[in-house]
Short mmCIF file of C-alpha atoms in Angstrom, two decimals:
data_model
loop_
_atom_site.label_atom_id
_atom_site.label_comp_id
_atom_site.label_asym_id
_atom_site.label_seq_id
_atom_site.Cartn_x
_atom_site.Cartn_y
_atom_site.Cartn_z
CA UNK U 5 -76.34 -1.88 -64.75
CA UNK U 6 -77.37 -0.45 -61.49
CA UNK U 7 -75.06 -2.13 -59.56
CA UNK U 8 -72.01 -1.67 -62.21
CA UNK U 9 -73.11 2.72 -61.75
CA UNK U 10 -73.50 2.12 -57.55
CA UNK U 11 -69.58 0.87 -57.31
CA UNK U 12 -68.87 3.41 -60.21
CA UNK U 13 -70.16 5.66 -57.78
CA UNK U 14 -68.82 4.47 -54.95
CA UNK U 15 -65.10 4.99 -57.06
CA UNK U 16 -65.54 8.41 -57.94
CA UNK U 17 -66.19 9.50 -54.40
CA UNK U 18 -62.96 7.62 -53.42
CA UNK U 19 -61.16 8.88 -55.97
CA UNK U 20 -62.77 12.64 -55.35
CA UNK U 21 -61.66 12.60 -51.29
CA UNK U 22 -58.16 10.90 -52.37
CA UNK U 23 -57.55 13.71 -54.89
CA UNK U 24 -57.95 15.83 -51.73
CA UNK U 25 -55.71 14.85 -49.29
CA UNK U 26 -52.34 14.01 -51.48
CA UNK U 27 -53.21 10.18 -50.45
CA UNK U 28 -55.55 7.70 -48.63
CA UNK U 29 -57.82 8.61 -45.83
CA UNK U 30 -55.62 7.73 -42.96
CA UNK U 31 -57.39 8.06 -39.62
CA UNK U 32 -54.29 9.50 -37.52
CA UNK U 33 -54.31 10.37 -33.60
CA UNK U 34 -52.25 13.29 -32.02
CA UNK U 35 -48.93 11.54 -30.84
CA UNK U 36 -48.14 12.55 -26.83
CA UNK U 37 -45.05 14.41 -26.61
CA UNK U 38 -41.72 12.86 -25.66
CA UNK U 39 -40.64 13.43 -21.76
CA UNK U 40 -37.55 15.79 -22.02
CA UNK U 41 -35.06 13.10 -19.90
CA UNK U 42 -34.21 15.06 -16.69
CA UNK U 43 -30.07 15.58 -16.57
CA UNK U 44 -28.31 13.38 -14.03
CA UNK U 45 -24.86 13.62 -12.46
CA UNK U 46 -21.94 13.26 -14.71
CA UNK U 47 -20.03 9.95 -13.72
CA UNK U 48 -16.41 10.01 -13.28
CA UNK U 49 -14.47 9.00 -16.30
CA UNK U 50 -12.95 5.75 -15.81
CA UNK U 51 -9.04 6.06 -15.07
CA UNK U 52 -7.35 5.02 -18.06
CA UNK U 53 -4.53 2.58 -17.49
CA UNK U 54 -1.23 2.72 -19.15
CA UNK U 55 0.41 -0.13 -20.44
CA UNK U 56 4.16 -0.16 -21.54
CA UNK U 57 6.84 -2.11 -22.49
CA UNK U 58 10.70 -2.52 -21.86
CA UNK U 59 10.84 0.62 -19.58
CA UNK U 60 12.57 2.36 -16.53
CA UNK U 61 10.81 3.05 -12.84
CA UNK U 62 8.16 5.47 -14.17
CA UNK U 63 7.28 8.67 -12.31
CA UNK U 64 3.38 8.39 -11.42
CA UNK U 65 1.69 9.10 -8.44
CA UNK U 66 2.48 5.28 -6.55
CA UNK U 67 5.64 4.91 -7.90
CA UNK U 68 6.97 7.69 -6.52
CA UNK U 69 5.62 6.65 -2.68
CA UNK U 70 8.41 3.99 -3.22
CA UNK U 71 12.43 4.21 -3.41
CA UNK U 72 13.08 3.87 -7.22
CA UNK U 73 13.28 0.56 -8.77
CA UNK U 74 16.61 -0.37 -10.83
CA UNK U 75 15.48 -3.49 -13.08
CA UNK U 76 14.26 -2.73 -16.36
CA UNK U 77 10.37 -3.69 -16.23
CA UNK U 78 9.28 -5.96 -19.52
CA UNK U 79 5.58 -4.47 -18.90
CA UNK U 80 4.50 -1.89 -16.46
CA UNK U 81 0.72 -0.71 -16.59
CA UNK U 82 -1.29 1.11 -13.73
CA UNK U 83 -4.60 2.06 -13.55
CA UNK U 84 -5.37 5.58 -11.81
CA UNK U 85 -3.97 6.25 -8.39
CA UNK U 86 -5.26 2.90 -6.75
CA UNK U 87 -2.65 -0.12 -8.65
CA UNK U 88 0.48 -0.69 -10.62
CA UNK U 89 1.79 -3.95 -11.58
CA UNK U 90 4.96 -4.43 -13.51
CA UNK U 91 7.30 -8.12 -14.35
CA UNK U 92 10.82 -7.56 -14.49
CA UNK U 93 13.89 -10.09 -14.85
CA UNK U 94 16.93 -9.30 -12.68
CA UNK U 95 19.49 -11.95 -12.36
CA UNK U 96 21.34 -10.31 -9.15
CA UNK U 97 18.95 -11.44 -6.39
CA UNK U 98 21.11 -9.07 -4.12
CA UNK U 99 19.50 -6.03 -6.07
CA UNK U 100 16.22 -7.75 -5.08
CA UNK U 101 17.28 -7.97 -1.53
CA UNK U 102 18.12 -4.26 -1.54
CA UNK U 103 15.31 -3.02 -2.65
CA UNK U 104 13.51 -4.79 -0.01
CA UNK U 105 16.00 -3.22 2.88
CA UNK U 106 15.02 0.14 0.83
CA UNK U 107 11.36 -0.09 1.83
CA UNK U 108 12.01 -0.93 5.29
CA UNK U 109 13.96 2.31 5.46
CA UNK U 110 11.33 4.22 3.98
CA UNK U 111 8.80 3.23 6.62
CA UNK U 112 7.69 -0.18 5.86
CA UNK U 113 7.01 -3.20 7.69
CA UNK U 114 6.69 -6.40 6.43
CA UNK U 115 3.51 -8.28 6.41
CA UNK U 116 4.39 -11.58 4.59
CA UNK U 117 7.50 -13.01 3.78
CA UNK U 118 7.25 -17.00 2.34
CA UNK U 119 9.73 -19.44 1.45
CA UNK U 120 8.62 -19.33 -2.25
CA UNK U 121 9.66 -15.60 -2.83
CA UNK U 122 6.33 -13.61 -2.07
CA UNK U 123 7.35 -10.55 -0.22
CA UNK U 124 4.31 -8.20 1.11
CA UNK U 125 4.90 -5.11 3.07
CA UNK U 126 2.80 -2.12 4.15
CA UNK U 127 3.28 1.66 4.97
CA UNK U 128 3.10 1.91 8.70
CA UNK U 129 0.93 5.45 8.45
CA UNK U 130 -1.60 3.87 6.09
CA UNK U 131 -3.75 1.10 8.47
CA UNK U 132 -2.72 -2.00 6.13
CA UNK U 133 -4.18 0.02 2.57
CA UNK U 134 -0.85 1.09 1.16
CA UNK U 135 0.86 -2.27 -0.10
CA UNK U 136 3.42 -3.57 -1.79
CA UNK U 137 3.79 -6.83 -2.46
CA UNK U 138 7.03 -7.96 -4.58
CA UNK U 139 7.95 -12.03 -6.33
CA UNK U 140 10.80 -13.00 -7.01
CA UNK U 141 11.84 -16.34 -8.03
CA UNK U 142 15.20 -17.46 -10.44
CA UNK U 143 15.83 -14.69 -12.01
CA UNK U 144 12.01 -13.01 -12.99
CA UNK U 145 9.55 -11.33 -10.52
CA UNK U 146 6.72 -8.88 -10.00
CA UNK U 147 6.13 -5.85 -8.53
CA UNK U 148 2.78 -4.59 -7.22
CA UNK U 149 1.36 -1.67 -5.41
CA UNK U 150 -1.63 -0.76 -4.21
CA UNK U 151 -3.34 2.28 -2.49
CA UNK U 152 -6.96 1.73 -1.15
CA UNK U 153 -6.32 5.15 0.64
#
């Protein structure tokens, strides 16, 4: 009987100091507060490309450092000021050979020329970084520029 009125004891004072608190005893410790993250530099926002289909010479910022272009491109896309890439299919190889006469004009010099249809040239006030390279082989080719300016 003594030992059944000890943990009867023992359970009222638990239940007393629960009734108190709106719960169990807990033991809790102050938390440290959270370092406020010092602000860094804003990066710059990616240059989004543009990719289309089926289109004309477009007017962006490298295309227009070269004559325009007459073949209809099947996909064009470009990515900020630095690359543009586009296929095209022109079955008139002299409209090919034109354009490349064109460039020369426009202060180009060539920097490659193969026998499989790989055409590079560069802008002779640009050290080498303003390229163009064009392929061209039965019909279907590329175009691609790039500025490392």
């Amino acid at each position: 009987m003594k030992r059944f009125l000890v943990v009867f004891a023992a359970l009222a004072l638990l239940l007393a100091l629960t009734g108190c608190t709106d719960g169990p005893l807990v033991a809790t410790a102050t938390p440290k507060p959270t370092a406020t993250p010092e602000p860094t530099a804003t990066p710059e926002p990616t240059p989004e490309p543009f990719y289309q289909e089926e289109v004309v010479w477009p007017e962006t910022s490298l295309t227009a450092l070269l004559p325009h272009f007459t073949p209809t491109l099947e996909v064009a896309t470009q990515r900020g000021d630095e690359h543009f890439f586009a296929t095209f299919t022109e079955h008139d190889s002299d409209i090919i050979e034109n354009y490349k006469a064109a460039l020369l004009e426009c202060g180009f010099t060539i920097v490659e020329k193969d026998e499989d249809g790989l055409y590079i040239v560069s802008h002779e006030d640009s050290d080498g970084l303003l390229t163009v390279q064009i392929f061209y082989d039965q019909g279907a080719g590329t175009i691609q520029i790039s500025d490392k300016r």
